[in-house]
């Protein structure tokens, strides 16, 4: 990094140090100066400016200017991103406790406002008389897929989570009405895009992408696309936003299936209560009570 090299002043002569100090003190103006103007402003010669550039590993002043401008722009971007971060090195435990619910709420609100009603209604219709659900993701989105699969299975839905294509499972279920949810927080995950392409070309699955804004490639392979809001973040807090938004969307579909089959689920839940005493914790409690 040029700025760091200028600050370190390694192997600089006194005149070169004068140039470095001037650059650091007037960094925005220097990017628009010629080598002659810089030399005059630093009270030194053009040759000194050129030698300084060479000590920085550059061919000359023109390359120095280009790299300096690029570094300034990058630093400005980083500073803008950091300025918007809700958690910093000054955040206390109480600050974090108050900030996280706001992040969750903002993620859900932004997602709710961005949902296309027509798209959601079409997906809702596809959920009726459904045979099975497949959910695909990689990394943390696969963990989210596993969690969602467990939820859907509590409704009696044949639901599985996958990190890659399981061709044998797809072939075995080819006659079943299947909806496949594909999760990519960025929208540009190559593995998930390849999965979408395979599903589109080799199955009759109804394919729904739940993806971030960079979905140009995957979009062509999906029957429906739900874009999850993605905040610009330099740190890892965008994971919280994307995870919360995607979980919210999947919970919507979970709740839709529950509502569509409400009476049947009430009946099964009541029947389940008859065998509640057989659960491990109930047996354990009864043993404790007998000992007492």
XYZ file of C-alpha atoms in Angstrom, residues 123 126-127 130-137 145 152 157-162 164-166 169-170 173-174 176-184 192 195-200 202-211 218 221-226 249-250 253:
62
model
C -45.590 -20.080 -5.186
C -47.632 -24.513 -6.151
C -47.547 -25.463 -2.460
C -47.490 -30.816 -2.759
C -45.710 -34.167 -2.498
C -42.238 -33.072 -1.420
C -39.855 -30.166 -0.950
C -36.112 -30.064 -1.633
C -33.992 -27.226 -0.273
C -30.498 -26.552 -1.626
C -27.713 -24.430 -0.207
C -31.813 -25.440 4.549
C -41.454 -28.669 7.007
C -44.069 -32.956 4.267
C -41.389 -35.085 2.631
C -38.620 -32.500 2.831
C -34.843 -32.852 2.418
C -31.872 -30.487 2.454
C -28.994 -30.910 0.005
C -25.381 -30.912 -4.110
C -27.480 -32.800 -6.632
C -28.633 -36.262 -5.528
C -33.202 -39.239 -5.075
C -34.454 -37.011 -7.882
C -39.178 -38.805 -6.888
C -39.602 -37.888 -10.556
C -43.937 -36.558 -7.386
C -44.982 -32.930 -7.357
C -41.845 -31.281 -6.025
C -40.834 -27.731 -5.272
C -37.131 -26.952 -4.946
C -35.929 -23.921 -3.016
C -32.394 -22.765 -3.856
C -30.631 -20.455 -1.403
C -27.741 -18.146 -2.277
C -26.198 -23.340 -6.495
C -27.859 -27.107 -9.263
C -30.576 -24.838 -10.670
C -29.477 -25.586 -14.220
C -29.521 -29.349 -13.591
C -32.970 -29.227 -11.997
C -34.386 -27.127 -14.830
C -33.574 -32.814 -16.015
C -36.612 -32.593 -13.706
C -40.127 -31.219 -13.502
C -39.378 -29.503 -10.196
C -40.900 -26.094 -9.579
C -37.735 -24.115 -8.899
C -37.728 -21.119 -6.564
C -34.541 -19.132 -6.049
C -34.186 -17.265 -2.762
C -31.158 -15.213 -3.659
C -29.196 -18.285 -11.769
C -32.986 -21.509 -14.431
C -35.664 -20.547 -11.868
C -39.431 -20.559 -12.276
C -39.670 -17.912 -9.565
C -37.087 -15.627 -8.015
C -37.280 -14.004 -4.591
C -39.275 -16.228 3.657
C -39.091 -19.960 4.363
C -44.091 -20.874 3.188
